[in-house]
XYZ file of C-alpha atoms in Angstrom:
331
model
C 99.824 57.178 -311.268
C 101.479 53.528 -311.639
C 99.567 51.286 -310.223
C 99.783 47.707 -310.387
C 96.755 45.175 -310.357
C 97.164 41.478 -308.700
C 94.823 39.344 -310.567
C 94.125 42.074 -313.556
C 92.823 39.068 -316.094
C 90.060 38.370 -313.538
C 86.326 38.844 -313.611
C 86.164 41.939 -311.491
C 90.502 43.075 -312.094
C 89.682 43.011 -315.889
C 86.828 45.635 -315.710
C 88.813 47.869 -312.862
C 91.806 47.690 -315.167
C 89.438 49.480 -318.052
C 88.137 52.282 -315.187
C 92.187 52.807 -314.499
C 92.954 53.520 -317.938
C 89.958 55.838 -318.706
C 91.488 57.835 -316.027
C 94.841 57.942 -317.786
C 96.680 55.673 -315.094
C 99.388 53.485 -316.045
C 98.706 50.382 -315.239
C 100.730 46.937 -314.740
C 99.255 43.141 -314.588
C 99.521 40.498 -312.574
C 97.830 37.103 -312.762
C 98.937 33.538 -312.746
C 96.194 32.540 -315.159
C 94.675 29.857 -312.603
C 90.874 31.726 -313.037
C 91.320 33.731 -316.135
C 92.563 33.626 -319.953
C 95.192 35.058 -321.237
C 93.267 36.591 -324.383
C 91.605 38.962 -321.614
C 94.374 40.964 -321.970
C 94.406 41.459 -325.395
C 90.504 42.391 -324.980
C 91.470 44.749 -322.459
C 93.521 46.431 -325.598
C 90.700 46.475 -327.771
C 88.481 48.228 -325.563
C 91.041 51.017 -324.163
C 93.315 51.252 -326.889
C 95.721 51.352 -324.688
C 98.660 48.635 -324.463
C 99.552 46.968 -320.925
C 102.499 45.798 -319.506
C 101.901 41.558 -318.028
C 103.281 39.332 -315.966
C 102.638 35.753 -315.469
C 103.690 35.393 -311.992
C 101.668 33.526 -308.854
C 101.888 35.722 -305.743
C 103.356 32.730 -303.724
C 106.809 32.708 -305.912
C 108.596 35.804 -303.413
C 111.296 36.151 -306.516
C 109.222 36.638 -309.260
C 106.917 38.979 -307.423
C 109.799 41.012 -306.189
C 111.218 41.501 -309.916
C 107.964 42.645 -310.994
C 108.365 45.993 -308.417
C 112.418 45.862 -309.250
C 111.333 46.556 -312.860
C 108.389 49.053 -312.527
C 108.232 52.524 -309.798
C 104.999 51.848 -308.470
C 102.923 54.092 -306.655
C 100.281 51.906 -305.167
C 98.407 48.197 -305.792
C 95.467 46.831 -305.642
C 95.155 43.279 -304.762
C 92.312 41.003 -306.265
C 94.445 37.890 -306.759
C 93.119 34.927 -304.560
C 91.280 31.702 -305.028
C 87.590 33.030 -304.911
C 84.720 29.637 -305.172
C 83.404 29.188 -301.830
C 82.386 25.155 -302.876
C 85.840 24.579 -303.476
C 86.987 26.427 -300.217
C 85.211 23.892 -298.115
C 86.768 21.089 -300.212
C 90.228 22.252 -300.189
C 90.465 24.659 -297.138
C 94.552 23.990 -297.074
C 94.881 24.926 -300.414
C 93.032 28.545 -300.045
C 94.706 29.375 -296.729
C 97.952 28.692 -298.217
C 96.988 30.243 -301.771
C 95.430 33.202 -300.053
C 97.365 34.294 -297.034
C 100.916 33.427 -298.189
C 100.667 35.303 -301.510
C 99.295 38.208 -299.361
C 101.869 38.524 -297.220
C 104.591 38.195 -299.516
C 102.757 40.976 -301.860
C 102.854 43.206 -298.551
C 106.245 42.487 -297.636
C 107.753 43.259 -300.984
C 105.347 46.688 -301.223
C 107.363 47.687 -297.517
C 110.033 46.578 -298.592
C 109.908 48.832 -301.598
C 108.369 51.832 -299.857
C 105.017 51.661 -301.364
C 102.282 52.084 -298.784
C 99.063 52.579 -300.935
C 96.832 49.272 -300.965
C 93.465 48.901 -301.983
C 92.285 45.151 -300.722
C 88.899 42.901 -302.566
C 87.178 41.923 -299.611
C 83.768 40.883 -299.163
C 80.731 40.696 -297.316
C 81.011 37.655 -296.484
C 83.442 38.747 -293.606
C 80.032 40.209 -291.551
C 78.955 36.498 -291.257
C 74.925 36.270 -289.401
C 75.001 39.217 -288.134
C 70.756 39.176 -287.702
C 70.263 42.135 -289.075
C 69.537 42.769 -293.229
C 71.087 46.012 -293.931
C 74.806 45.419 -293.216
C 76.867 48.903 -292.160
C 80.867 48.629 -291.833
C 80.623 49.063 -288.555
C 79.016 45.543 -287.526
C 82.575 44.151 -287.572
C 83.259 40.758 -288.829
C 81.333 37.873 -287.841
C 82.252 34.126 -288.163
C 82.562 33.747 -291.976
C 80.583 30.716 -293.499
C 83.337 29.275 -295.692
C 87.154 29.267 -295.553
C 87.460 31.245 -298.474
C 85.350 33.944 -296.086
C 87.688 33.261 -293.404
C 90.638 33.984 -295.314
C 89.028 37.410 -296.239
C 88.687 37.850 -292.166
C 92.161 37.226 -291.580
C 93.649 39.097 -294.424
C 91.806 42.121 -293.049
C 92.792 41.935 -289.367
C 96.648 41.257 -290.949
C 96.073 44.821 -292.646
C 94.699 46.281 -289.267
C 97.776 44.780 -287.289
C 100.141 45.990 -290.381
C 98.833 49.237 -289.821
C 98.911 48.951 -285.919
C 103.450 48.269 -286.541
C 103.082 51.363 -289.133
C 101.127 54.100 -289.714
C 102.553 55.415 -292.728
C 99.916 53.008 -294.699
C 97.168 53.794 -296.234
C 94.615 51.234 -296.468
C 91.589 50.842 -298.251
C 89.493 47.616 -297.906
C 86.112 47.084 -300.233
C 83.489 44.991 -299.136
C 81.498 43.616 -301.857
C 78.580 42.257 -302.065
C 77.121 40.279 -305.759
C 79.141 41.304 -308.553
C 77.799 40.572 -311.735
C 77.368 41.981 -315.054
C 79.862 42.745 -318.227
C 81.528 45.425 -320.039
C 78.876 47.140 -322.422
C 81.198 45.641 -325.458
C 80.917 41.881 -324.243
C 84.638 41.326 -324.491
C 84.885 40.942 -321.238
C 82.834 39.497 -318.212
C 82.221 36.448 -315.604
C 83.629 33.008 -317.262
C 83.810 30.720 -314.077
C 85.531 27.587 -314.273
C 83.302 24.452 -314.866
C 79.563 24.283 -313.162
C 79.021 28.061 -311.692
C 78.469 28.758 -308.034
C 76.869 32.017 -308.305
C 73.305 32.975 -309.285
C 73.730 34.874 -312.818
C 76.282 33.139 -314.539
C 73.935 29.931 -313.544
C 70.855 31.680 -315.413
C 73.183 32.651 -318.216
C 74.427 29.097 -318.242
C 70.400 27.909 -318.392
C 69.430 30.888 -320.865
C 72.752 29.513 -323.683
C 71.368 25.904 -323.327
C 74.802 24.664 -321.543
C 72.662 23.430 -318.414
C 69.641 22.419 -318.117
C 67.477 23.740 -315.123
C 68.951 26.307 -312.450
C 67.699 25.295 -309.032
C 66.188 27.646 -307.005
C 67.152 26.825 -303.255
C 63.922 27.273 -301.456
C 60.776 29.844 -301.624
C 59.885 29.757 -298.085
C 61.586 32.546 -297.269
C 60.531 35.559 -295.159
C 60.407 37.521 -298.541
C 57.624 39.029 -300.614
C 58.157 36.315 -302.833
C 59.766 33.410 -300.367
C 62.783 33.286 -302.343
C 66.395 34.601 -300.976
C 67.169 38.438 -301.243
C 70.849 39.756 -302.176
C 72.534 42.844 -303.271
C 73.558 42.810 -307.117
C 76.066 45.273 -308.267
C 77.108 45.824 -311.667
C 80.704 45.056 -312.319
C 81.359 48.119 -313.743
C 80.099 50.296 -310.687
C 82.388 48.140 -308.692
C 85.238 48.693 -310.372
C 84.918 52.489 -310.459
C 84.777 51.667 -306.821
C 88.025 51.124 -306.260
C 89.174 54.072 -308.724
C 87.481 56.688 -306.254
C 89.238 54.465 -303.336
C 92.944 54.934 -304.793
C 91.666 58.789 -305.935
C 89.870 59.521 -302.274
C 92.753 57.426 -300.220
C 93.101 58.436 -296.827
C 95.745 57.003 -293.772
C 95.088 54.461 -291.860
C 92.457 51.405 -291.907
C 89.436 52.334 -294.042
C 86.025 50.014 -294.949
C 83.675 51.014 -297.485
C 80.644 48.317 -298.570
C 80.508 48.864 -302.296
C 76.990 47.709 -302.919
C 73.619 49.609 -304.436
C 71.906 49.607 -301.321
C 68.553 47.430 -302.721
C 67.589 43.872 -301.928
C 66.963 41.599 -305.415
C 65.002 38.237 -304.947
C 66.407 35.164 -307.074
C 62.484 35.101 -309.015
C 63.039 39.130 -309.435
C 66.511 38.241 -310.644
C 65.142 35.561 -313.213
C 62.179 37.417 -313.956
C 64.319 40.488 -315.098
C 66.799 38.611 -317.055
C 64.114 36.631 -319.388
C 61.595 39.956 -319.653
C 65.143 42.143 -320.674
C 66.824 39.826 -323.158
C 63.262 37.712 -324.286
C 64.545 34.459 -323.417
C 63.720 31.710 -320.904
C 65.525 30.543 -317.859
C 64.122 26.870 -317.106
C 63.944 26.917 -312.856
C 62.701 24.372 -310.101
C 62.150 25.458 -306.214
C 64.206 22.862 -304.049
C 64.792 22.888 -300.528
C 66.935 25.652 -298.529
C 70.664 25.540 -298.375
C 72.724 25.070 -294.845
C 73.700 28.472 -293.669
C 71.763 30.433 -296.503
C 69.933 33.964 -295.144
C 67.010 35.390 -296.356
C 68.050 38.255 -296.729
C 70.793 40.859 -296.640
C 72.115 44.062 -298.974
C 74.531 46.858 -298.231
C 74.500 50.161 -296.335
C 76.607 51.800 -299.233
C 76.318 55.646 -297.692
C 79.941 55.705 -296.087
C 81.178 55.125 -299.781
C 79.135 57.816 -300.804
C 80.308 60.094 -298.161
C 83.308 59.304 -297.751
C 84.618 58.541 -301.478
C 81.573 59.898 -303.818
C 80.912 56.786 -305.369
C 77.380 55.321 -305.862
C 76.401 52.694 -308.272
C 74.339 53.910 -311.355
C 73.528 50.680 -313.738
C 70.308 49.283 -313.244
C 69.289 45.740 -312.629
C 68.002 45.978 -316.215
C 71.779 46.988 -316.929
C 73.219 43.926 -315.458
C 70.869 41.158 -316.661
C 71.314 42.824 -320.553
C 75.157 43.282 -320.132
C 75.426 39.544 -319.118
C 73.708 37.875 -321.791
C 75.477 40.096 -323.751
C 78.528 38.655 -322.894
C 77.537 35.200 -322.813
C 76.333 35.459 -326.466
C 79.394 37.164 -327.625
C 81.354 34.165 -326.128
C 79.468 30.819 -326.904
């Protein structure tokens, strides 16, 4: 199968571009570079020995995208390309709905355009909103996202739903994540955010290397065995066979599958794990809460395992020894 990937060179792309090729799928990259490097892709060689064909192209620019499917038959896409920090979302809310929904739509206009109805979709869990429950199922619906980064994930969806509604020759597959973290087991590639990190591991990573100071631990008053928040961590590399079993098990019409493992993680379990694993120490102080943080939430990941026979098998052991792993090989 030919399958192009929209933001390949990304943190989570990267790793489902390795999972592709293992499976002896041709694969073709997009990604404008705005949240990745461009040596990724040679990385990506090293580890599958395998040589990929790149463009440089940003979704919004309708001409280069469209030259990418004139060049290549391709069977079906999946789309990971979008501006992802939530921080920055509520700075710049323009720039993400633009960003996010225009180079959507012109990716999905191009695709009918071109007869290619096979789309897999990086979504997130951030779509379900408060929904007051802890174990989140796909069919809760979306909620009032937190962030417009979130909100662009809502609306993207319904635009697939309504997309589907004008034609049912599509077949849609949207993945609703929940943490992704982790690296490759060779430490070529992983999570390299952009300046200070929003997220909770490459934070301790950035404490563990020395390149900040203290990671702040927002509140341990919590509802929780040990007061502190409770997520669900997945391992990059369970995700991204994730969306090899979606393109493998695709089916028509509108389909959601949560792709977490199913188990709630505290931030002090989290922190705990990662210095008793890799024998170093993560310098932490307890502050007060965050606006619109939950206690606690994880996935209900059985309609992936039902429906597409995919489970997630690294261990929380996996992911805090995989990271620092990374995060050594690239100081």
């Amino acid at each position: 199968m030919k399958i192009l990937v929209t933001g390949g060179l990304g943190f989570i792309g990267s790793h489902t571009v390795v999972e592709l090729a293992k499976e002896n799928n041709e694969v073709i990259i997009i990604d404008n570079l705005y949240n990745s490097k461009i040596d990724v892709l040679e990385n990506l060689e090293k580890i599958t020995g395998k040589n990929f064909k790149f463009y440089e192209c940003d979704l919004k620019n309708k001409e280069e995208l469209e030259k990418v499917f004139k060049e290549n038959e391709i069977d079906s896409v999946i789309h990971f390309a979008g501006y992802k920090a939530v921080g920055e979302s509520v700075k710049k809310p323009l720039m993400y709905y633009s960003n996010n929904l225009v180079s959507t739509m012109n990716l999905l206009e191009i695709m009918d355009k071109y007869g290619i109805k096979k789309f897999v979709f990086s979504s997130s869990a951030t779509v379900y909103g408060n929904p007051g429950i802890v174990k989140y199922t796909e069919d809760l619906g979306r909620g009032q996202a937190s962030s417009p980064y979130g909100t662009t994930k809502c609306i993207i969806e319904k635009m697939l739903e309504d997309l589907y509604f004008s034609d049912n020759t599509w077949n849609i597959s949207i993945l609703r994540y929940f943490n992704p973290v982790g690296a490759h087991e060779s430490g070529l590639i992983g999570e390299e955010p952009n300046g200070i990190p929003n997220n909770l591991m490459p934070y301790i990573m950035k404490v563990a290397s020395g390149k900040l100071e203290m990671l702040s631990v927002f509140g341990n008053d919590y509802p929780t065995p040990d007061g502190t928040g409770i997520r669900d961590y997945i391992h990059v590399v369970d995700l991204a066979k994730g969306h090899v079993k979606a393109l493998e098990k695709m089916k028509e019409g509108v389909n959601y599958y949560n792709l977490g493992s199913g188990k709630g993680v505290s931030v002090l379990e989290l922190v705990n794990t990662f210095e008793k694993v890799n024998n170093v120490k993560v310098n932490y102080k307890v502050v007060g809460r965050r606006d619109g943080d939950l206690a606690e939430y994880y996935a209900d990941p059985s309609k992936a395992l039902n429906e597409l026979n995919w489970k997630t098998e690294k261990t929380l052991e996996d992911i805090c020894r995989d990271s620092w792993n990374y995060e050594k090989n690239n100081k």
